[in-house]
PDB file of C-alpha atoms and ligand atoms in Angstrom:
ATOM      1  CA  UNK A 683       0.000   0.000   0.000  1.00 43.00           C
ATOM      2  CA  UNK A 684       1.677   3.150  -0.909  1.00 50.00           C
ATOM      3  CA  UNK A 685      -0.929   5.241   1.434  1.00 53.00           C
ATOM      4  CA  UNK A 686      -0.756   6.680   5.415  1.00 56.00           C
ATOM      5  CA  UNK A 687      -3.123   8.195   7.218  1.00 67.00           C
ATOM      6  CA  UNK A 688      -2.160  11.787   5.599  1.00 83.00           C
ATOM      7  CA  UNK A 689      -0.945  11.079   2.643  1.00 90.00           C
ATOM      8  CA  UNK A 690      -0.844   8.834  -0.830  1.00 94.00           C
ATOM      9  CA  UNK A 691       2.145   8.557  -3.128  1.00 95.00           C
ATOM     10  CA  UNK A 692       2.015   9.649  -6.462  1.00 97.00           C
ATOM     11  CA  UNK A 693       5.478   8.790  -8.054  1.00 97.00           C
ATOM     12  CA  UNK A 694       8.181  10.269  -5.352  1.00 96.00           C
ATOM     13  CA  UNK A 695       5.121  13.155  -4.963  1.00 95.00           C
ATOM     14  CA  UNK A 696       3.482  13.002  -1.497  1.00 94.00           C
ATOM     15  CA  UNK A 697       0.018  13.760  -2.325  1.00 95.00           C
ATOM     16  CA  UNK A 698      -2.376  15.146   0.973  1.00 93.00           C
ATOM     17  CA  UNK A 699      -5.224  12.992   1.813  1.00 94.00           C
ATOM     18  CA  UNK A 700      -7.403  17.301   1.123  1.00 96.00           C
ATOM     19  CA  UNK A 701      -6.554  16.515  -3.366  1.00 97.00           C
ATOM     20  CA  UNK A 702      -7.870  13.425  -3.009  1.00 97.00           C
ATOM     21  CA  UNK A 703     -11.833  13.305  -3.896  1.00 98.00           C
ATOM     22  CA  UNK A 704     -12.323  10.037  -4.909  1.00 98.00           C
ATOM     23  CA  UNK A 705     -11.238   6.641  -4.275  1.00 97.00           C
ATOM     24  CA  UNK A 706     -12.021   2.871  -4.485  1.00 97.00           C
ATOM     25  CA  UNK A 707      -9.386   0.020  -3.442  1.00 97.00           C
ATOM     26  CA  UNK A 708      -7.113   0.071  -6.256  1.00 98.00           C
ATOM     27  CA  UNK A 709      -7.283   3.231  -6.923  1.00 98.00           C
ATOM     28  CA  UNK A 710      -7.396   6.918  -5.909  1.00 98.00           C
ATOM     29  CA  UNK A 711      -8.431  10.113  -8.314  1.00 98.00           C
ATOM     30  CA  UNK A 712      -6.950  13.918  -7.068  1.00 98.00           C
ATOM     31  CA  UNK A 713      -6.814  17.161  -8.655  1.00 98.00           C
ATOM     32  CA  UNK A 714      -3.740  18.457 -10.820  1.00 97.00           C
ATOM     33  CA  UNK A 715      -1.626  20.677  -9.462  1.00 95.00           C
ATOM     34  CA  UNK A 716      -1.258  22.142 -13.000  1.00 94.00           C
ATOM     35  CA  UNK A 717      -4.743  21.590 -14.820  1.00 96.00           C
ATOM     36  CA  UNK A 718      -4.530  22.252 -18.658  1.00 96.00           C
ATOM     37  CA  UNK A 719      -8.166  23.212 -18.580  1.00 96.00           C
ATOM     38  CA  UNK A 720     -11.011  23.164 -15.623  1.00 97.00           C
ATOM     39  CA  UNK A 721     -11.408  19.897 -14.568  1.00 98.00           C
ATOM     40  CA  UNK A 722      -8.065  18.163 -15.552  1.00 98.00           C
ATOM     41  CA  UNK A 723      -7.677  15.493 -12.774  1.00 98.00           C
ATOM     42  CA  UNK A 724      -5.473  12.511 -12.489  1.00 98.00           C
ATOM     43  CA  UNK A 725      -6.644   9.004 -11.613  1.00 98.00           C
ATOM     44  CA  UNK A 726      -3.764   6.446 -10.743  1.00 98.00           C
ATOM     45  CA  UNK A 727      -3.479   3.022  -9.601  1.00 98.00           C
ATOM     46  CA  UNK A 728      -3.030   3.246  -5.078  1.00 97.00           C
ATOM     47  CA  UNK A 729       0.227   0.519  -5.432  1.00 97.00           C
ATOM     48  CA  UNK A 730       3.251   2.288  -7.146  1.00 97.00           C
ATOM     49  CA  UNK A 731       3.990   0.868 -10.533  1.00 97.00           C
ATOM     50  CA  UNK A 732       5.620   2.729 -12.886  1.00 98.00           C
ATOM     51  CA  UNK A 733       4.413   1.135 -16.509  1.00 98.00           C
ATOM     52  CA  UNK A 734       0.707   0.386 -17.464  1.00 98.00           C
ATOM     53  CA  UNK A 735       1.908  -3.356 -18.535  1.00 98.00           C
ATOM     54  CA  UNK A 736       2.655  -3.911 -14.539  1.00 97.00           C
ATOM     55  CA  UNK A 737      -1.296  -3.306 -13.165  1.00 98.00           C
ATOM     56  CA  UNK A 738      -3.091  -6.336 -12.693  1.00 98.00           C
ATOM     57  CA  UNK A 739      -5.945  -7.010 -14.179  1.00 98.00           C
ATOM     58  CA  UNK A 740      -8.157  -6.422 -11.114  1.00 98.00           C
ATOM     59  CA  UNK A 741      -6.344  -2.980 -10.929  1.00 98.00           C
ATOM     60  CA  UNK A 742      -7.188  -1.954 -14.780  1.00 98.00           C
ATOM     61  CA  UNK A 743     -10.317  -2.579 -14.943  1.00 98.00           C
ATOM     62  CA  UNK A 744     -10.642  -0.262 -11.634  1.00 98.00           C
ATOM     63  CA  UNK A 745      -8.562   2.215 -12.980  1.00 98.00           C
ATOM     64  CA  UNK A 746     -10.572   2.422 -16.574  1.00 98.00           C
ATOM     65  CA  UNK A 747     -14.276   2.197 -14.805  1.00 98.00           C
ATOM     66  CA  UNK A 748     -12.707   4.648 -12.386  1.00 98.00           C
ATOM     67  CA  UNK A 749     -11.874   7.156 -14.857  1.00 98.00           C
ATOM     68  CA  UNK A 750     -15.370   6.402 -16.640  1.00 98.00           C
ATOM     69  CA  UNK A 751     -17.005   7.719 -13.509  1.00 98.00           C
ATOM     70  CA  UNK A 752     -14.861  10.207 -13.094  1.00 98.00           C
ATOM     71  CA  UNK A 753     -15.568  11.774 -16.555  1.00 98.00           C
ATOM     72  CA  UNK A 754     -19.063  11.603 -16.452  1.00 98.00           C
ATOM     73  CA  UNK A 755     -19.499  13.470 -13.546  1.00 98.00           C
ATOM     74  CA  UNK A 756     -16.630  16.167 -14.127  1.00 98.00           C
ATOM     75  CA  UNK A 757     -17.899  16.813 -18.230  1.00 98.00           C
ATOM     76  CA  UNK A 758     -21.586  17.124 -16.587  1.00 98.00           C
ATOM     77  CA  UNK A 759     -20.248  19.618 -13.697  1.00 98.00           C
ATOM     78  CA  UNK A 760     -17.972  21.794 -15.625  1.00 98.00           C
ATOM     79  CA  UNK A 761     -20.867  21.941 -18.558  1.00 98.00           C
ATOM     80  CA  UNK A 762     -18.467  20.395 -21.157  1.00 98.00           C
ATOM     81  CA  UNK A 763     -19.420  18.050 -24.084  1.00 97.00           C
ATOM     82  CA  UNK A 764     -16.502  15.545 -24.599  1.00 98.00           C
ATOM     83  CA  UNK A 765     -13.344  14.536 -22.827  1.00 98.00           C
ATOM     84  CA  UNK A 766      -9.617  13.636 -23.283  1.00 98.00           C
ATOM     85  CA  UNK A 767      -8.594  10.342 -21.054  1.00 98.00           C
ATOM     86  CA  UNK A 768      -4.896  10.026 -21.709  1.00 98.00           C
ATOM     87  CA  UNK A 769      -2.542   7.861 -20.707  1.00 98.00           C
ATOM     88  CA  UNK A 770       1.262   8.588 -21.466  1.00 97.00           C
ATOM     89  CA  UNK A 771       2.885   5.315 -20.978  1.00 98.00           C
ATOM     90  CA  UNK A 772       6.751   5.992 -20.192  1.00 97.00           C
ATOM     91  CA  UNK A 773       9.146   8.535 -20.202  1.00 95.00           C
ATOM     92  CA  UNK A 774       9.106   8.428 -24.156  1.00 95.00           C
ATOM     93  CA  UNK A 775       5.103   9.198 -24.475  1.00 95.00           C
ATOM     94  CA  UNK A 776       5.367  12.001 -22.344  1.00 94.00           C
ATOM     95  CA  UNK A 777       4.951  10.333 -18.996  1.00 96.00           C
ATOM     96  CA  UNK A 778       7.104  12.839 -16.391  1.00 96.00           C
ATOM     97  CA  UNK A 779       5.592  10.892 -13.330  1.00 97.00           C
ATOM     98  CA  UNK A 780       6.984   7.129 -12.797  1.00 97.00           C
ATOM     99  CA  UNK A 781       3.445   6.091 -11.542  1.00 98.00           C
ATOM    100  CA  UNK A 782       0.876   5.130 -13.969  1.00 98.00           C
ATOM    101  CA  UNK A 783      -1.874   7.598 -14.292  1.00 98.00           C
ATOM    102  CA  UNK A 784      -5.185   8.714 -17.001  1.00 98.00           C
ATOM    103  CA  UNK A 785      -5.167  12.117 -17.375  1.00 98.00           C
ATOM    104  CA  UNK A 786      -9.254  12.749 -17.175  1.00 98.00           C
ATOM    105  CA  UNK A 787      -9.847  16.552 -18.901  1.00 98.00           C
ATOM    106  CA  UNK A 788     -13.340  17.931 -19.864  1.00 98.00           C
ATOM    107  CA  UNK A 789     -13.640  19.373 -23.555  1.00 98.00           C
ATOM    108  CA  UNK A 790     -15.566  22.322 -24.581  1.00 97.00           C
ATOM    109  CA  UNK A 791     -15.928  23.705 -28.417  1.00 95.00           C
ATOM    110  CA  UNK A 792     -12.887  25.879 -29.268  1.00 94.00           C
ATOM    111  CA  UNK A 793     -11.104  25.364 -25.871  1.00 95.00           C
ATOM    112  CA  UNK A 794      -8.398  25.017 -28.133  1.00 95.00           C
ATOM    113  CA  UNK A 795      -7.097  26.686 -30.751  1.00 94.00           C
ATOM    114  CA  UNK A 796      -6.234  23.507 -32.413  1.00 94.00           C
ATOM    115  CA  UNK A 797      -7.979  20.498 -31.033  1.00 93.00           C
ATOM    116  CA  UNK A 798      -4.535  18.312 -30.694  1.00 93.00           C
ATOM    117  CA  UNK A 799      -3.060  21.231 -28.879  1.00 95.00           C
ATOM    118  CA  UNK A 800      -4.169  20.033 -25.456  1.00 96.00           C
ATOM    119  CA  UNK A 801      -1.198  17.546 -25.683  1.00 93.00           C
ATOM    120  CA  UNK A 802       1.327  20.598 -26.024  1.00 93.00           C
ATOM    121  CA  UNK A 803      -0.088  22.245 -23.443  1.00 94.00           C
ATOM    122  CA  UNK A 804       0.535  19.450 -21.403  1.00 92.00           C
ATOM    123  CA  UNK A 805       3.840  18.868 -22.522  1.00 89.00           C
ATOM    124  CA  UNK A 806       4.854  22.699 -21.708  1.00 89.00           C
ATOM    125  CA  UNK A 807       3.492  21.823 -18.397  1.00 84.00           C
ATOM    126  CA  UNK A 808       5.703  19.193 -17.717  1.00 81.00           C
ATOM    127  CA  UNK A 809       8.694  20.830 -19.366  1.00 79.00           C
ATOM    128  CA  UNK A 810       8.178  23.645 -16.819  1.00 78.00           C
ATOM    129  CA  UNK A 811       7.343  21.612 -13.752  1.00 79.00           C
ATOM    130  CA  UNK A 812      10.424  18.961 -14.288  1.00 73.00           C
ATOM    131  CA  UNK A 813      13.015  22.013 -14.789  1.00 69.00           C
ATOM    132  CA  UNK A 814      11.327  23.890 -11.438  1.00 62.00           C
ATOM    133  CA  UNK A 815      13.661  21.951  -9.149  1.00 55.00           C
ATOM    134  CA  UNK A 816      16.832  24.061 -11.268  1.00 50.00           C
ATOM    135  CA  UNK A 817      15.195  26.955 -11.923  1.00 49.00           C
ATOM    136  CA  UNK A 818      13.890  28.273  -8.241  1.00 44.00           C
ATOM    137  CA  UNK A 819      14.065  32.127  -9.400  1.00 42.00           C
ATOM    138  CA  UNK A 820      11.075  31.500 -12.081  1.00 48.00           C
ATOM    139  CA  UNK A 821       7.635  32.245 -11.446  1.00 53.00           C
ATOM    140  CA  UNK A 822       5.777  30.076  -9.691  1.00 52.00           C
ATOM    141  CA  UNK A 823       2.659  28.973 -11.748  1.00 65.00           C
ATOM    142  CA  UNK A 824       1.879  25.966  -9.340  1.00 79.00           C
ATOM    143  CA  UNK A 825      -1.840  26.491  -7.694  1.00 88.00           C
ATOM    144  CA  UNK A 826      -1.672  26.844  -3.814  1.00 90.00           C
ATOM    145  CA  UNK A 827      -2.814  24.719  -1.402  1.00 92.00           C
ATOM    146  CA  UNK A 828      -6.233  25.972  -1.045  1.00 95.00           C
ATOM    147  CA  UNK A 829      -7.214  26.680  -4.488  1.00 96.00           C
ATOM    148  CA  UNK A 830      -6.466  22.763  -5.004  1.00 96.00           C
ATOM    149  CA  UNK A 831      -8.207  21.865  -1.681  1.00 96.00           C
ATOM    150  CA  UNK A 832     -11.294  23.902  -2.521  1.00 97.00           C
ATOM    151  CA  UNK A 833     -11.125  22.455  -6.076  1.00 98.00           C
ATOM    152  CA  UNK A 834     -11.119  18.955  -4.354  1.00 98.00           C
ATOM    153  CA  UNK A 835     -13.958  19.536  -1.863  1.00 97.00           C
ATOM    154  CA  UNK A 836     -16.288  20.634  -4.531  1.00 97.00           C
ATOM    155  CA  UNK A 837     -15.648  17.437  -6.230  1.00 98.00           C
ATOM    156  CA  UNK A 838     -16.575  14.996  -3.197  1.00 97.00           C
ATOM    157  CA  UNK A 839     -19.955  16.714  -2.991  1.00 97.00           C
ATOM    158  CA  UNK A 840     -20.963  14.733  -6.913  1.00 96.00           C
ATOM    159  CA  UNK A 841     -20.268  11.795  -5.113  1.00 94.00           C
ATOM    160  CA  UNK A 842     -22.834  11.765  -2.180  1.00 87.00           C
TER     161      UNK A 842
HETATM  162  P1  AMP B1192       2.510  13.016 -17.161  1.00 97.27           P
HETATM  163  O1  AMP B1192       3.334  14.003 -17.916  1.00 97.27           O
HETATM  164  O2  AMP B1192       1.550  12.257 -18.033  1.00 97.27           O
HETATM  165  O3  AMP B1192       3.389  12.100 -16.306  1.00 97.27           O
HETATM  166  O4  AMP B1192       1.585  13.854 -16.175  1.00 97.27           O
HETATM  167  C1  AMP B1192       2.011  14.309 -14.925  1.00 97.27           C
HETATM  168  C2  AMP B1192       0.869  15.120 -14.340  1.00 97.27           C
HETATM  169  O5  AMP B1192       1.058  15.187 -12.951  1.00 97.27           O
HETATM  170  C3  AMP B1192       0.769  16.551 -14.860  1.00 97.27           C
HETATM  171  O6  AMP B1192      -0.580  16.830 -15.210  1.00 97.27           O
HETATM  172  C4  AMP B1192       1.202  17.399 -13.649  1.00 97.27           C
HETATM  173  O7  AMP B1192       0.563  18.654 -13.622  1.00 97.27           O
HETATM  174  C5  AMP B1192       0.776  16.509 -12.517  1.00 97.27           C
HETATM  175  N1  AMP B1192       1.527  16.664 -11.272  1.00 97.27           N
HETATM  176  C6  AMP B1192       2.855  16.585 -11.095  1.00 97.27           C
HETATM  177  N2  AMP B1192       3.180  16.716  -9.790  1.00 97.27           N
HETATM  178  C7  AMP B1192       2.005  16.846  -9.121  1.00 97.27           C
HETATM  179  C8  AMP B1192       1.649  17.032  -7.749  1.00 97.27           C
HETATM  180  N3  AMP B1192       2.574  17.082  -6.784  1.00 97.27           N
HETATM  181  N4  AMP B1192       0.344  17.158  -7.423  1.00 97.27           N
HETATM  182  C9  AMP B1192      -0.597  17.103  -8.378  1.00 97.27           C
HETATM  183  N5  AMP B1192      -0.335  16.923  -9.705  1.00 97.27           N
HETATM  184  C10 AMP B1192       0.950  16.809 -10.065  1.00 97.27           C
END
Protein backbone atom coordinates (compact mmCIF):
# COMPACT_ATOMS: atom_id res chain seq x y z
CA UNK A 1 0.00 0.00 0.00
CA UNK A 2 1.68 3.15 -0.91
CA UNK A 3 -0.93 5.24 1.43
CA UNK A 4 -0.76 6.68 5.42
CA UNK A 5 -3.12 8.20 7.22
CA UNK A 6 -2.16 11.79 5.60
CA UNK A 7 -0.95 11.08 2.64
CA UNK A 8 -0.84 8.83 -0.83
CA UNK A 9 2.14 8.56 -3.13
CA UNK A 10 2.01 9.65 -6.46
CA UNK A 11 5.48 8.79 -8.05
CA UNK A 12 8.18 10.27 -5.35
CA UNK A 13 5.12 13.15 -4.96
CA UNK A 14 3.48 13.00 -1.50
CA UNK A 15 0.02 13.76 -2.32
CA UNK A 16 -2.38 15.15 0.97
CA UNK A 17 -5.22 12.99 1.81
CA UNK A 18 -7.40 17.30 1.12
CA UNK A 19 -6.55 16.51 -3.37
CA UNK A 20 -7.87 13.42 -3.01
CA UNK A 21 -11.83 13.31 -3.90
CA UNK A 22 -12.32 10.04 -4.91
CA UNK A 23 -11.24 6.64 -4.28
CA UNK A 24 -12.02 2.87 -4.48
CA UNK A 25 -9.39 0.02 -3.44
CA UNK A 26 -7.11 0.07 -6.26
CA UNK A 27 -7.28 3.23 -6.92
CA UNK A 28 -7.40 6.92 -5.91
CA UNK A 29 -8.43 10.11 -8.31
CA UNK A 30 -6.95 13.92 -7.07
CA UNK A 31 -6.81 17.16 -8.65
CA UNK A 32 -3.74 18.46 -10.82
CA UNK A 33 -1.63 20.68 -9.46
CA UNK A 34 -1.26 22.14 -13.00
CA UNK A 35 -4.74 21.59 -14.82
CA UNK A 36 -4.53 22.25 -18.66
CA UNK A 37 -8.17 23.21 -18.58
CA UNK A 38 -11.01 23.16 -15.62
CA UNK A 39 -11.41 19.90 -14.57
CA UNK A 40 -8.07 18.16 -15.55
CA UNK A 41 -7.68 15.49 -12.77
CA UNK A 42 -5.47 12.51 -12.49
CA UNK A 43 -6.64 9.00 -11.61
CA UNK A 44 -3.76 6.45 -10.74
CA UNK A 45 -3.48 3.02 -9.60
CA UNK A 46 -3.03 3.25 -5.08
CA UNK A 47 0.23 0.52 -5.43
CA UNK A 48 3.25 2.29 -7.15
CA UNK A 49 3.99 0.87 -10.53
CA UNK A 50 5.62 2.73 -12.89
CA UNK A 51 4.41 1.13 -16.51
CA UNK A 52 0.71 0.39 -17.46
CA UNK A 53 1.91 -3.36 -18.54
CA UNK A 54 2.66 -3.91 -14.54
CA UNK A 55 -1.30 -3.31 -13.16
CA UNK A 56 -3.09 -6.34 -12.69
CA UNK A 57 -5.94 -7.01 -14.18
CA UNK A 58 -8.16 -6.42 -11.11
CA UNK A 59 -6.34 -2.98 -10.93
CA UNK A 60 -7.19 -1.95 -14.78
CA UNK A 61 -10.32 -2.58 -14.94
CA UNK A 62 -10.64 -0.26 -11.63
CA UNK A 63 -8.56 2.21 -12.98
CA UNK A 64 -10.57 2.42 -16.57
CA UNK A 65 -14.28 2.20 -14.81
CA UNK A 66 -12.71 4.65 -12.39
CA UNK A 67 -11.87 7.16 -14.86
CA UNK A 68 -15.37 6.40 -16.64
CA UNK A 69 -17.01 7.72 -13.51
CA UNK A 70 -14.86 10.21 -13.09
CA UNK A 71 -15.57 11.77 -16.56
CA UNK A 72 -19.06 11.60 -16.45
CA UNK A 73 -19.50 13.47 -13.55
CA UNK A 74 -16.63 16.17 -14.13
CA UNK A 75 -17.90 16.81 -18.23
CA UNK A 76 -21.59 17.12 -16.59
CA UNK A 77 -20.25 19.62 -13.70
CA UNK A 78 -17.97 21.79 -15.62
CA UNK A 79 -20.87 21.94 -18.56
CA UNK A 80 -18.47 20.40 -21.16
CA UNK A 81 -19.42 18.05 -24.08
CA UNK A 82 -16.50 15.54 -24.60
CA UNK A 83 -13.34 14.54 -22.83
CA UNK A 84 -9.62 13.64 -23.28
CA UNK A 85 -8.59 10.34 -21.05
CA UNK A 86 -4.90 10.03 -21.71
CA UNK A 87 -2.54 7.86 -20.71
CA UNK A 88 1.26 8.59 -21.47
CA UNK A 89 2.88 5.31 -20.98
CA UNK A 90 6.75 5.99 -20.19
CA UNK A 91 9.15 8.54 -20.20
CA UNK A 92 9.11 8.43 -24.16
CA UNK A 93 5.10 9.20 -24.47
CA UNK A 94 5.37 12.00 -22.34
CA UNK A 95 4.95 10.33 -19.00
CA UNK A 96 7.10 12.84 -16.39
CA UNK A 97 5.59 10.89 -13.33
CA UNK A 98 6.98 7.13 -12.80
CA UNK A 99 3.44 6.09 -11.54
CA UNK A 100 0.88 5.13 -13.97
CA UNK A 101 -1.87 7.60 -14.29
CA UNK A 102 -5.19 8.71 -17.00
CA UNK A 103 -5.17 12.12 -17.37
CA UNK A 104 -9.25 12.75 -17.18
CA UNK A 105 -9.85 16.55 -18.90
CA UNK A 106 -13.34 17.93 -19.86
CA UNK A 107 -13.64 19.37 -23.56
CA UNK A 108 -15.57 22.32 -24.58
CA UNK A 109 -15.93 23.71 -28.42
CA UNK A 110 -12.89 25.88 -29.27
CA UNK A 111 -11.10 25.36 -25.87
CA UNK A 112 -8.40 25.02 -28.13
CA UNK A 113 -7.10 26.69 -30.75
CA UNK A 114 -6.23 23.51 -32.41
CA UNK A 115 -7.98 20.50 -31.03
CA UNK A 116 -4.54 18.31 -30.69
CA UNK A 117 -3.06 21.23 -28.88
CA UNK A 118 -4.17 20.03 -25.46
CA UNK A 119 -1.20 17.55 -25.68
CA UNK A 120 1.33 20.60 -26.02
CA UNK A 121 -0.09 22.24 -23.44
CA UNK A 122 0.53 19.45 -21.40
CA UNK A 123 3.84 18.87 -22.52
CA UNK A 124 4.85 22.70 -21.71
CA UNK A 125 3.49 21.82 -18.40
CA UNK A 126 5.70 19.19 -17.72
CA UNK A 127 8.69 20.83 -19.37
CA UNK A 128 8.18 23.64 -16.82
CA UNK A 129 7.34 21.61 -13.75
CA UNK A 130 10.42 18.96 -14.29
CA UNK A 131 13.02 22.01 -14.79
CA UNK A 132 11.33 23.89 -11.44
CA UNK A 133 13.66 21.95 -9.15
CA UNK A 134 16.83 24.06 -11.27
CA UNK A 135 15.20 26.96 -11.92
CA UNK A 136 13.89 28.27 -8.24
CA UNK A 137 14.06 32.13 -9.40
CA UNK A 138 11.08 31.50 -12.08
CA UNK A 139 7.63 32.25 -11.45
CA UNK A 140 5.78 30.08 -9.69
CA UNK A 141 2.66 28.97 -11.75
CA UNK A 142 1.88 25.97 -9.34
CA UNK A 143 -1.84 26.49 -7.69
CA UNK A 144 -1.67 26.84 -3.81
CA UNK A 145 -2.81 24.72 -1.40
CA UNK A 146 -6.23 25.97 -1.04
CA UNK A 147 -7.21 26.68 -4.49
CA UNK A 148 -6.47 22.76 -5.00
CA UNK A 149 -8.21 21.86 -1.68
CA UNK A 150 -11.29 23.90 -2.52
CA UNK A 151 -11.13 22.45 -6.08
CA UNK A 152 -11.12 18.96 -4.35
CA UNK A 153 -13.96 19.54 -1.86
CA UNK A 154 -16.29 20.63 -4.53
CA UNK A 155 -15.65 17.44 -6.23
CA UNK A 156 -16.57 15.00 -3.20
CA UNK A 157 -19.96 16.71 -2.99
CA UNK A 158 -20.96 14.73 -6.91
CA UNK A 159 -20.27 11.80 -5.11
CA UNK A 160 -22.83 11.77 -2.18
P1 LIG B 1 2.51 13.02 -17.16
O1 LIG B 1 3.33 14.00 -17.92
O2 LIG B 1 1.55 12.26 -18.03
O3 LIG B 1 3.39 12.10 -16.31
O4 LIG B 1 1.59 13.85 -16.17
C1 LIG B 1 2.01 14.31 -14.92
C2 LIG B 1 0.87 15.12 -14.34
O5 LIG B 1 1.06 15.19 -12.95
C3 LIG B 1 0.77 16.55 -14.86
O6 LIG B 1 -0.58 16.83 -15.21
C4 LIG B 1 1.20 17.40 -13.65
O7 LIG B 1 0.56 18.65 -13.62
C5 LIG B 1 0.78 16.51 -12.52
N1 LIG B 1 1.53 16.66 -11.27
C6 LIG B 1 2.86 16.59 -11.10
N2 LIG B 1 3.18 16.72 -9.79
C7 LIG B 1 2.00 16.85 -9.12
C8 LIG B 1 1.65 17.03 -7.75
N3 LIG B 1 2.57 17.08 -6.78
N4 LIG B 1 0.34 17.16 -7.42
C9 LIG B 1 -0.60 17.10 -8.38
N5 LIG B 1 -0.34 16.92 -9.71
C10 LIG B 1 0.95 16.81 -10.07
Amino acid sequence: MTSNSEYYMFGPHKIHKNFIFYATNLSYVMVNLRPVRPGHVLVIPKRMVKRFVDLKGEEVCDLWLTAQLIGAKLELFHNASSLTLNLQDGPKAGQTVPHVHIHVIPRKACDFKRNDDIYDAMNENDRELSKQHIDMEEERKDRGFEEMKEEAHHYTKLFF
